[in-house]
Coordinates of C-alpha atoms in Angstrom, one line a residue:
X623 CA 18.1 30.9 38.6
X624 CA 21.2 28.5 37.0
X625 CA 21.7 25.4 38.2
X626 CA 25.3 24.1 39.2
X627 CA 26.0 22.9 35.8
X628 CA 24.9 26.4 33.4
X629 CA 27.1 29.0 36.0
X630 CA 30.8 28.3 34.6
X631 CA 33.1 27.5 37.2
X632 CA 36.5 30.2 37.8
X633 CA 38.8 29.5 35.4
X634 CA 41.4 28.5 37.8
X635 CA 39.5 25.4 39.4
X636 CA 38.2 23.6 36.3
X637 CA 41.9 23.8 34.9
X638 CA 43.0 22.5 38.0
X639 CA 40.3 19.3 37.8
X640 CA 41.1 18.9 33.9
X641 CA 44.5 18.5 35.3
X642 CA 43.7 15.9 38.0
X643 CA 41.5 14.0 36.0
X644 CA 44.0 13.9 32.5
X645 CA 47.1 13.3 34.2
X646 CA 44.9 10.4 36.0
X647 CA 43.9 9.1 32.6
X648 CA 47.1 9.3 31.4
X649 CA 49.0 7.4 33.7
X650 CA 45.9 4.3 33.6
X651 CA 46.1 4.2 30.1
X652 CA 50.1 4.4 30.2
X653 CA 49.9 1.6 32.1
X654 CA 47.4 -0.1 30.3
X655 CA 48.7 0.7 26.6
X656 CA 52.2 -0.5 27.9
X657 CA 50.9 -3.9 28.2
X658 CA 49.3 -4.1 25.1
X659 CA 52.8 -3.0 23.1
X660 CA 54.6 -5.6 25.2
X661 CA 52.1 -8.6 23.9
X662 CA 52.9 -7.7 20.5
X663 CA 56.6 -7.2 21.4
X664 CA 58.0 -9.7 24.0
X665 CA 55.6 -11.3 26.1
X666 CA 54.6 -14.2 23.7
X667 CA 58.8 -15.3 23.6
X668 CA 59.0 -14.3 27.5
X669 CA 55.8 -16.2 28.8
X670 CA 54.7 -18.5 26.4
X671 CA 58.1 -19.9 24.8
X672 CA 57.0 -23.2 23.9
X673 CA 54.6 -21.9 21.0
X674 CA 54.9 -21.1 17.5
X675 CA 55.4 -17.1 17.0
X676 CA 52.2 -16.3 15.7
X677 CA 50.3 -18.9 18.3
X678 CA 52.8 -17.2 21.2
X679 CA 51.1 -13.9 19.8
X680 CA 47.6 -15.1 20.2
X681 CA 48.1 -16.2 23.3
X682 CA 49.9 -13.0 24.5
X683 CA 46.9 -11.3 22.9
X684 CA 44.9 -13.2 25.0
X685 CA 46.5 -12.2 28.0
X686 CA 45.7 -9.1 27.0
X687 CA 42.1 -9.8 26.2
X688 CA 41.4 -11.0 29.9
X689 CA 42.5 -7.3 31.0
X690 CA 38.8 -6.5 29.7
X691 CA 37.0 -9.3 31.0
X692 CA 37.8 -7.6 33.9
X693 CA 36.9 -3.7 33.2
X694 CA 33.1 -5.0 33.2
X695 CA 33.3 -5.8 37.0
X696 CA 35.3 -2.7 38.0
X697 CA 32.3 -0.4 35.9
X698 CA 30.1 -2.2 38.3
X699 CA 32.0 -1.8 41.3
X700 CA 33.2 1.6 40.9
X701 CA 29.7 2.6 39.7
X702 CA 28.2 1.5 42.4
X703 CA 29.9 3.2 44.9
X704 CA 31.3 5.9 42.6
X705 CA 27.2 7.0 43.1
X706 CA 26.8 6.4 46.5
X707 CA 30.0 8.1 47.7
X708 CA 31.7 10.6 45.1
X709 CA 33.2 11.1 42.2
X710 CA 37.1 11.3 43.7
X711 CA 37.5 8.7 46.4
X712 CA 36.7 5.9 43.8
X713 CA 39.2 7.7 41.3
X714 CA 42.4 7.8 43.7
X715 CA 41.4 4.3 44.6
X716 CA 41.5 3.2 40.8
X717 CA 44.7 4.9 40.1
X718 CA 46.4 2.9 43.1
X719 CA 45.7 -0.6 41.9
X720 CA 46.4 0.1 38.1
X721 CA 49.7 1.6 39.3
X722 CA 50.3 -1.3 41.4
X723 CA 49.5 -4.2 38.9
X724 CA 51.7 -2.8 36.5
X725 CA 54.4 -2.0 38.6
X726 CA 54.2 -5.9 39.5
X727 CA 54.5 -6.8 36.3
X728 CA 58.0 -5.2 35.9
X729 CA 58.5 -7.3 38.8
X730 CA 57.1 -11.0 37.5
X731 CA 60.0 -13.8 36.8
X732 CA 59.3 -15.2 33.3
X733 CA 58.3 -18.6 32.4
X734 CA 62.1 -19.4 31.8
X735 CA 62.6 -18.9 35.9
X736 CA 59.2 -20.3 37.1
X737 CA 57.8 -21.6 34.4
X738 CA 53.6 -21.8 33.8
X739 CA 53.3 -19.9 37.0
X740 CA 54.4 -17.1 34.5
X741 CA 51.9 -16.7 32.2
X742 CA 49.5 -17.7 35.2
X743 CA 50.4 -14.4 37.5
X744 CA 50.9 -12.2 34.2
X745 CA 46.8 -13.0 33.7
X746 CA 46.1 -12.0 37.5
X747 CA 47.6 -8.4 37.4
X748 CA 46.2 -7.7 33.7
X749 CA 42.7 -9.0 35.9
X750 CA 43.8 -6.2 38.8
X751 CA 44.6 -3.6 35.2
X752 CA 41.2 -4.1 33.4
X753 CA 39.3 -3.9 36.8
X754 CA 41.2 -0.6 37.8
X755 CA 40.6 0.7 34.0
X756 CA 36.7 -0.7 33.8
X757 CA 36.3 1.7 36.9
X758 CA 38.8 4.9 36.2
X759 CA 37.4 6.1 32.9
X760 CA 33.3 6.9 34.2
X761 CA 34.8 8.9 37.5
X762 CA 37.5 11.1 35.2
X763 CA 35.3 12.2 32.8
X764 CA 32.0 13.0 35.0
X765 CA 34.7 14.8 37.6
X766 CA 35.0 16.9 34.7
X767 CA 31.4 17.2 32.8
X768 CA 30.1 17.9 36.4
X769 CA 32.7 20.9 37.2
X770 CA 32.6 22.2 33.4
X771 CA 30.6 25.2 31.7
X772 CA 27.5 23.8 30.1
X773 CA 28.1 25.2 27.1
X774 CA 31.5 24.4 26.3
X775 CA 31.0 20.6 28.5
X776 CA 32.0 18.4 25.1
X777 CA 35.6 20.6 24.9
X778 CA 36.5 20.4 28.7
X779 CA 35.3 16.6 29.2
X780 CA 37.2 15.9 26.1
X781 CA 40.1 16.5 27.9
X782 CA 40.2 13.5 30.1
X783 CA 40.1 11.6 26.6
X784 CA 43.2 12.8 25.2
X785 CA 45.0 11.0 28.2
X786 CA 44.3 7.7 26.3
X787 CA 46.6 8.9 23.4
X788 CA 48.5 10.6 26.1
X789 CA 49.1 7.3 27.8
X790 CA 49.8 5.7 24.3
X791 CA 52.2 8.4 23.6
X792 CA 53.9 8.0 26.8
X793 CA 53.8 4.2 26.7
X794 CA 55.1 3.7 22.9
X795 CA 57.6 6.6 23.1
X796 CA 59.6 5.0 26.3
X797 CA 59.6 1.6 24.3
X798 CA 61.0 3.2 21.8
X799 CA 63.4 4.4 23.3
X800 CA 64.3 1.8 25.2
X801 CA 64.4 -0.8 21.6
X802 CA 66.6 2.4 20.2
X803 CA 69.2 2.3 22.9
X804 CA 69.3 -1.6 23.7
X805 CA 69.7 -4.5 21.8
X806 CA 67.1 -7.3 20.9
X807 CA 68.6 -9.2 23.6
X808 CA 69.0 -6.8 26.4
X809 CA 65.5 -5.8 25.9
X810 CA 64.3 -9.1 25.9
X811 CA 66.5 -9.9 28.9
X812 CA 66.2 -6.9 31.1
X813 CA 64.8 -3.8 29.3
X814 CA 61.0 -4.1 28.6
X815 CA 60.9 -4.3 33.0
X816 CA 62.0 -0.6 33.1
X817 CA 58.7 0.9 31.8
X818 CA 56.4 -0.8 34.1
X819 CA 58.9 0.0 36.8
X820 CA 58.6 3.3 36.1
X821 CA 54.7 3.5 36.9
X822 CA 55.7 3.6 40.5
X823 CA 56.9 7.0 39.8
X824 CA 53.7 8.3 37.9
X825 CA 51.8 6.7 40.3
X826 CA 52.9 9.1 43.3
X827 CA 52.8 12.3 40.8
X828 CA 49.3 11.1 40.0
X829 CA 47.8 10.9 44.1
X830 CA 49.1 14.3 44.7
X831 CA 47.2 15.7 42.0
X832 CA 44.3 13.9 42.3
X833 CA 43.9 14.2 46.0
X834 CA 44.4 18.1 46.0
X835 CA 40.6 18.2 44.0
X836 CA 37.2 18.9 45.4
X837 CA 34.2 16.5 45.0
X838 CA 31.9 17.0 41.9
X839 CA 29.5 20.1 42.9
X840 CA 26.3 18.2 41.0
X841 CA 27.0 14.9 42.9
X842 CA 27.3 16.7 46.2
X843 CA 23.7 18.6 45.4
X844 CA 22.6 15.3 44.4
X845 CA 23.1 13.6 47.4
X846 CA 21.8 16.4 49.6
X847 CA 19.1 16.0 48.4
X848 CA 18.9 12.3 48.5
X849 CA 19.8 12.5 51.9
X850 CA 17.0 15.0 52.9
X851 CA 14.0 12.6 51.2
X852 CA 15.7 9.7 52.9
X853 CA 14.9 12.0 56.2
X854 CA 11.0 13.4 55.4
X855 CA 10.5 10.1 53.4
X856 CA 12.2 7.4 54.9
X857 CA 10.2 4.8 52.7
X858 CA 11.0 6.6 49.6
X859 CA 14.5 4.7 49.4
X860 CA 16.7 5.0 46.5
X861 CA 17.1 1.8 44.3
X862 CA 20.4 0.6 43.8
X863 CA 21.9 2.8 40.9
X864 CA 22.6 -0.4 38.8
X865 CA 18.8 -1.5 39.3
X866 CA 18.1 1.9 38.4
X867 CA 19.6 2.2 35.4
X868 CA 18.3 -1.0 34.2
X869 CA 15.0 0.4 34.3
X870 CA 15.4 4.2 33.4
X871 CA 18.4 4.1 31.4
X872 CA 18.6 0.8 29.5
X873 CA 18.2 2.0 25.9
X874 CA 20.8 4.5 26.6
X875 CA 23.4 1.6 27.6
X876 CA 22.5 0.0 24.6
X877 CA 23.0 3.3 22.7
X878 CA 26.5 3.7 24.4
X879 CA 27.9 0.0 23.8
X880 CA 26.9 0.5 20.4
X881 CA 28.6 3.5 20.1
X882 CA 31.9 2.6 21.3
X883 CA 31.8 -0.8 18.6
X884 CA 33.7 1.4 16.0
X885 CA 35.6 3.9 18.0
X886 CA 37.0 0.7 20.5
X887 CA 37.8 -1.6 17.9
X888 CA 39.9 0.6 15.9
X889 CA 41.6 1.8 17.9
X890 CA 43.4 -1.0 18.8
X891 CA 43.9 -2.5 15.7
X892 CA 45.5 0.7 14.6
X893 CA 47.5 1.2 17.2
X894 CA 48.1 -2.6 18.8
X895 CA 47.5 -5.1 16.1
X896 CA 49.7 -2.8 13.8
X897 CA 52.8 -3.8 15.7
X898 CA 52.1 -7.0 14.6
X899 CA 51.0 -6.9 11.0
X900 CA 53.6 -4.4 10.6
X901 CA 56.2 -6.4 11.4
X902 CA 55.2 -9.5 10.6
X903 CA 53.3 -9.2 6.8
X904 CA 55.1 -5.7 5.5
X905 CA 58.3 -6.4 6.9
X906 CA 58.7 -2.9 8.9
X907 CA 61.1 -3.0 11.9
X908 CA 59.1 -2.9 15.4
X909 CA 61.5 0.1 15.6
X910 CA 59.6 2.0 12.7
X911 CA 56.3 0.7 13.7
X912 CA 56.4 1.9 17.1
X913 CA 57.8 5.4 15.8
X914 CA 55.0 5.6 13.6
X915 CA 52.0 5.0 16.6
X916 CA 54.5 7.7 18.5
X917 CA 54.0 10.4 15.6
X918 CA 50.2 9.2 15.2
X919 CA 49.5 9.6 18.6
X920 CA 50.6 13.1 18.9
X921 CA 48.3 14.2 16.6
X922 CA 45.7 11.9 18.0
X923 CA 46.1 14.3 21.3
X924 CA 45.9 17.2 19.5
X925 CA 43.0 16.4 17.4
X926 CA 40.9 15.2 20.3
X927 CA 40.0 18.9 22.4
X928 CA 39.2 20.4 18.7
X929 CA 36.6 17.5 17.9
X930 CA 35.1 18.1 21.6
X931 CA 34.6 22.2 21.2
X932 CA 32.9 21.4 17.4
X933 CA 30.7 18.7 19.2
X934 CA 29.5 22.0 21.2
X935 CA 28.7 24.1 18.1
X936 CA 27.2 21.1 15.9
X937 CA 25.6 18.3 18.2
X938 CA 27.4 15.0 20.0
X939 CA 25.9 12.9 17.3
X940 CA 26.8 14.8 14.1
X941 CA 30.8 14.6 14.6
X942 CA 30.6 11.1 15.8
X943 CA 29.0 9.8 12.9
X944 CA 31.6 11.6 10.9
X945 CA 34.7 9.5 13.4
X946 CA 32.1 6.1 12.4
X947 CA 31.9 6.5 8.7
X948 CA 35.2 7.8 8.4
X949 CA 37.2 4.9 10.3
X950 CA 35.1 2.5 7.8
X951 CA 35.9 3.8 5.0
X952 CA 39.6 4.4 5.6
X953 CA 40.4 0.5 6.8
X954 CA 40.9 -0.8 3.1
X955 CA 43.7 2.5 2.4
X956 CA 45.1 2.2 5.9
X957 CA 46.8 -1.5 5.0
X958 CA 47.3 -0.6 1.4
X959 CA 49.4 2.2 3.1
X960 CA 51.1 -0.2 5.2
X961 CA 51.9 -2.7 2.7
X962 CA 54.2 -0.6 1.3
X963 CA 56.6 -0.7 3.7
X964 CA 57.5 3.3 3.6
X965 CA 57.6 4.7 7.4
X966 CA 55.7 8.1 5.6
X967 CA 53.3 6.1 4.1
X968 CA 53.1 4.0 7.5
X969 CA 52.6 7.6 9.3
X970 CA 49.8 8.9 7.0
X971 CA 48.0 5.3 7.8
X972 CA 47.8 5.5 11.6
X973 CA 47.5 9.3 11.8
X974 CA 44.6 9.8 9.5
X975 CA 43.0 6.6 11.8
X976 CA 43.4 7.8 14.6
X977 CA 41.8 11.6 14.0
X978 CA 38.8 9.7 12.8
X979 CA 39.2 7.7 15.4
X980 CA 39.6 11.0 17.7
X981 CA 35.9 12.2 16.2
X982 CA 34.0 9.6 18.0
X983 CA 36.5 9.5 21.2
X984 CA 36.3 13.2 21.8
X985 CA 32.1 13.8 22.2
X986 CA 32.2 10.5 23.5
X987 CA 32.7 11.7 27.4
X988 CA 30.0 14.4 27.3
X989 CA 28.0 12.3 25.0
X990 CA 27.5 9.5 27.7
X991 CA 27.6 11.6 30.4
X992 CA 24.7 13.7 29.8
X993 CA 22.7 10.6 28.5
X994 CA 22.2 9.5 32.7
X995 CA 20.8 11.0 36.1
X996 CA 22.8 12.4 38.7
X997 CA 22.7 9.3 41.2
X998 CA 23.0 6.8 38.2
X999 CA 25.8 8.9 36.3
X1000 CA 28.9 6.8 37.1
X1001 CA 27.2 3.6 36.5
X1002 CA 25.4 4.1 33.5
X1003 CA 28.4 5.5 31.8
X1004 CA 30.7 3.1 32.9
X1005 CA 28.4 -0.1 32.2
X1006 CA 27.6 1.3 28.8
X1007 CA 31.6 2.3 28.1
X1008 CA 33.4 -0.8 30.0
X1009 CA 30.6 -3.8 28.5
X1010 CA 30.8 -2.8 25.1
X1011 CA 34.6 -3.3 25.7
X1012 CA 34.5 -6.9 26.3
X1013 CA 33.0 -7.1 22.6
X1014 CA 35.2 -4.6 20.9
X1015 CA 38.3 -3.9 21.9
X1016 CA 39.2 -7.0 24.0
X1017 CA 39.3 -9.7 21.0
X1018 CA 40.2 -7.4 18.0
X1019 CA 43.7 -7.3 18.2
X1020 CA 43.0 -11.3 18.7
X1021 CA 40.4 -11.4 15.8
X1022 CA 42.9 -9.6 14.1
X1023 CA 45.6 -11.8 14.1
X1024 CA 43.5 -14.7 13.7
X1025 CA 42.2 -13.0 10.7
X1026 CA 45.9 -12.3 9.5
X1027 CA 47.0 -16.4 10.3
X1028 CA 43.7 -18.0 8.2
X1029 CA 43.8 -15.9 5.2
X1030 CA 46.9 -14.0 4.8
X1031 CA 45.6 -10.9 4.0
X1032 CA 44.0 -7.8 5.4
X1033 CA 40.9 -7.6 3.7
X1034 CA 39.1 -9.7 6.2
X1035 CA 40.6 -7.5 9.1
X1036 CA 39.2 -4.7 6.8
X1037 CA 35.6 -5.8 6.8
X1038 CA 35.5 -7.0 10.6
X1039 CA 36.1 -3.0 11.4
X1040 CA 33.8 -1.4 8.9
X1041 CA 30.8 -3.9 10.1
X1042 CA 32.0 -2.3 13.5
X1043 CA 31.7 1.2 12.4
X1044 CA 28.5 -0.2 10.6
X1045 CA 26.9 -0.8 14.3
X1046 CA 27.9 2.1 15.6
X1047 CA 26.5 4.3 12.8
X1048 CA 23.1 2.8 13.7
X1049 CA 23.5 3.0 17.3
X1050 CA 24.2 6.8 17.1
X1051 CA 21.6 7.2 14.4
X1052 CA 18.6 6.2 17.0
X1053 CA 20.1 8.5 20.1
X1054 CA 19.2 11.6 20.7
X1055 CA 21.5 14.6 21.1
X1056 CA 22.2 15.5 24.7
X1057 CA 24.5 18.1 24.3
X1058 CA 21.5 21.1 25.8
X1059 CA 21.0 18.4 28.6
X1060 CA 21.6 19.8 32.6
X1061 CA 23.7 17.9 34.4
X1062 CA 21.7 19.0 37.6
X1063 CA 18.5 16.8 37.0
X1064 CA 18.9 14.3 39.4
X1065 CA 16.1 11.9 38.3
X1066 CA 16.0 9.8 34.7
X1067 CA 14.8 11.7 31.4
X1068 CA 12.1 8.4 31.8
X1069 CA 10.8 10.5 34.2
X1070 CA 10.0 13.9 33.3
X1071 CA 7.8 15.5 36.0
X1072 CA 9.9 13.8 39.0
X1073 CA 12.6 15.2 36.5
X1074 CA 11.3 18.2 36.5
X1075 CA 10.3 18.8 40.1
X1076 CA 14.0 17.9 40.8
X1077 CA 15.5 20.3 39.0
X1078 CA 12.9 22.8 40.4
X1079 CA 14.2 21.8 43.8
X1080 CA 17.5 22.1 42.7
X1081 CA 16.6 25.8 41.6
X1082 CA 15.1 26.9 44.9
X1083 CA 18.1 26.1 46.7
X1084 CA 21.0 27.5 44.3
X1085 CA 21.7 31.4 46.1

């Protein structure tokens, strides 16, 4: 008999959780993305005035950096509870206090009003953004690989990735806007609030959707069934799914962090650091370097669903390695480009990065997914995805422009993300490929005949 995760859902309900679960994304990632274009734009004159530029730009970077200190905790958290109770109560919860930080932020009197109280509450709500972040990413993209059709599972949980560029489009193109239609000093003054104001509104949009979904059909089997052993067996508890994953799953987080070296940290030196090198080393207007992410980014959407459906013909592992190598490669061209100051040459630079980029970030979601057990799903995932962040993509745009003030030059930035991609190419190399893996099995692949009697289980009860 199929299990929950080989009968494909009706069309109409597995549109409608893509839905829920990408305009979720998109929104968190808005929010998130916004802040990291306003450290490279404002907040280093608006918070930490006394400083240098460059030094105001670390320190705004740094700000920024604490945002996925956080994301670590809020895997935990989330994890944790996103196993024991579901999938979407942990995912309307996530989307309230991202929404909320950042609204609060378009709030926050500058250090010219209050002065090193500032910089100090700025840190606190990027802490409430990364911990909302480290815990919205596992529930999206399992609320979708647990709905989807098993064989097309890498091109619908893709989906719930494209709402990072989604967010970066969204987050870019209002800045843009808002720096075409104001001046330098209005939008210093008065203007950058306006898109973290507007979160509010997403916010609202966001709840509706999200709260109009049903819980994931493979988690609800999966507790039934833990339920009805806690009943017969009552001394046959279930561990703690962190504990648990630590001791079925621990090569797979290792796997996972090392995945997301390359795909994390370039992706935000293309698209965050750029602003700055941009600006500051090929002397292109913050105008022409946020039009240029805006363009990229569209194409970065589009690209992402195609590289999920090929990760469904070919393997997870296959088309990430191509996104790995690629991004390496094309780091030394991708300045070169830049240097030259032309917005088309500027264009061809962060689009061809970010559809690399998009080959790892697409199987990505599937890829981790299927690598964990039912009741260990949301926290394996997220620890994997959200610790690995605290490595990558929290210091690089930092590293970056660290790199940029010691040596002048790109090169070294160059080399910091190919010996990135370098890890990740190895980490990919030694998993296996997951993409024939069901959903259903509630125990750990560590353990393949209580594996196996659990997805028998699972069998005898499907109608």
């Amino acid at each position: 008999m199929a299990s929950a995760t080989t009968a494909p859902p009706p069309p109409g309900n597995l549109k409608r959780i893509v839905a829920a679960s990408l305009i979720g994304t998109t929104i968190e990632w808005y929010d998130f993305f916004l802040y990291g274009s306003a450290a490279a734009l404002v907040f280093n004159k608006l918070f930490f005035p006394d400083s240098d530029p460059l030094v105001g730009t670390l320190l705004s970077f740094l700000t920024y950096a604490v945002g996925f200190a956080a994301r670590p905790l809020g895997a935990l958290v989330f994890g944790h509870y996103g196993d024991r109770l579901g999938r979407k109560k942990l995912l309307v919860l996530s989307l309230l206090l991202m929404g909320g930080a950042t609204f609060a932020i378009g709030l926050l009197p500058t250090h010219a009003t209050i002065g090193t109280a500032a910089p100090v509450l700025l840190t606190v709500l990027r802490l409430v953004q990364g911990f909302a972040l480290g815990g919205e990413w596992g529930g999206a993209v399992l609320l979708v690989s647990e709905h989807g059709d098993a064989r097309r599972r890498g091109f619908w949980a893709s989906w719930p990735q494209t709402g990072a560029p989604a967010g970066q489009l969204l987050a870019t193109g209002v800045l843009s806007l808002l720096t075409a239609l104001l001046s330098d000093a209005a939008f210093s003054s008065w203007g950058w609030r306006i898109p973290f104001l507007l979160s509010g509104v997403l916010v609202i949009v966001g709840l509706w959707i999200r709260l109009s979904v049903d819980e994931s059909p493979v988690f609800k089997q999966a507790l039934a069934q833990a339920e009805a052993r806690k009943a017969t067996r009552p001394a046959d508890a279930e561990k703690l799914p962190l504990v648990a994953v630590l001791r079925h799953h621990w090569r797979d987080v290792l796997v996972a962090m090392g995945a997301r070296m390359a795909e994390n940290i370039s992706y935000y030196v293309i698209t965050a650091f750029i602003l700055v090198y941009a600006t500051t080393s090929a002397g292109v207007s913050k105008q022409v370097a946020l039009n240029a992410v805006l363009i990229a980014s569209a194409v970065h959407f589009a690209v992402i669903p195609a590289w999920g459906a090929l990760s469904d013909r070919i393997g997870r592992r296959p088309v990430y390695l191509v996104g790995a190598v690629g991004v390496g490669l094309w780091m030394f061209p991708f300045f070169s480009l830049i240097d030259t100051g032309g917005f088309g040459n500027l264009i061809i630079a962060v689009t061809v990065g970010l559809v690399l980029h998009g080959a790892m970030y697409a199987p990505q979601a599937a890829f981790f997914s299927e690598m964990f057990a039912t009741r260990m799903r949301y926290s394996g995932a997220s620890i994997g995805a959200q610790f690995a962040s605290v490595a990558a993509g929290a210091p690089a745009p930092l590293i970056a422009t660290a790199l940029l003030s010691d040596y002048g030059s790109s090169t070294p930035i160059a080399l910091y993300v190919v010996a990135a991609s370098l890890l990740t190419v190895v980490a990919v190399a030694a998993a296996k490929e997951t993409r024939h893996r069901d959903l259903s099995d509630v125990a750990p692949a560590a353990d393949p005949d209580r594996a196996a009697a659990a997805a028998s289980a699972a069998d005898a009860r499907t109608p």
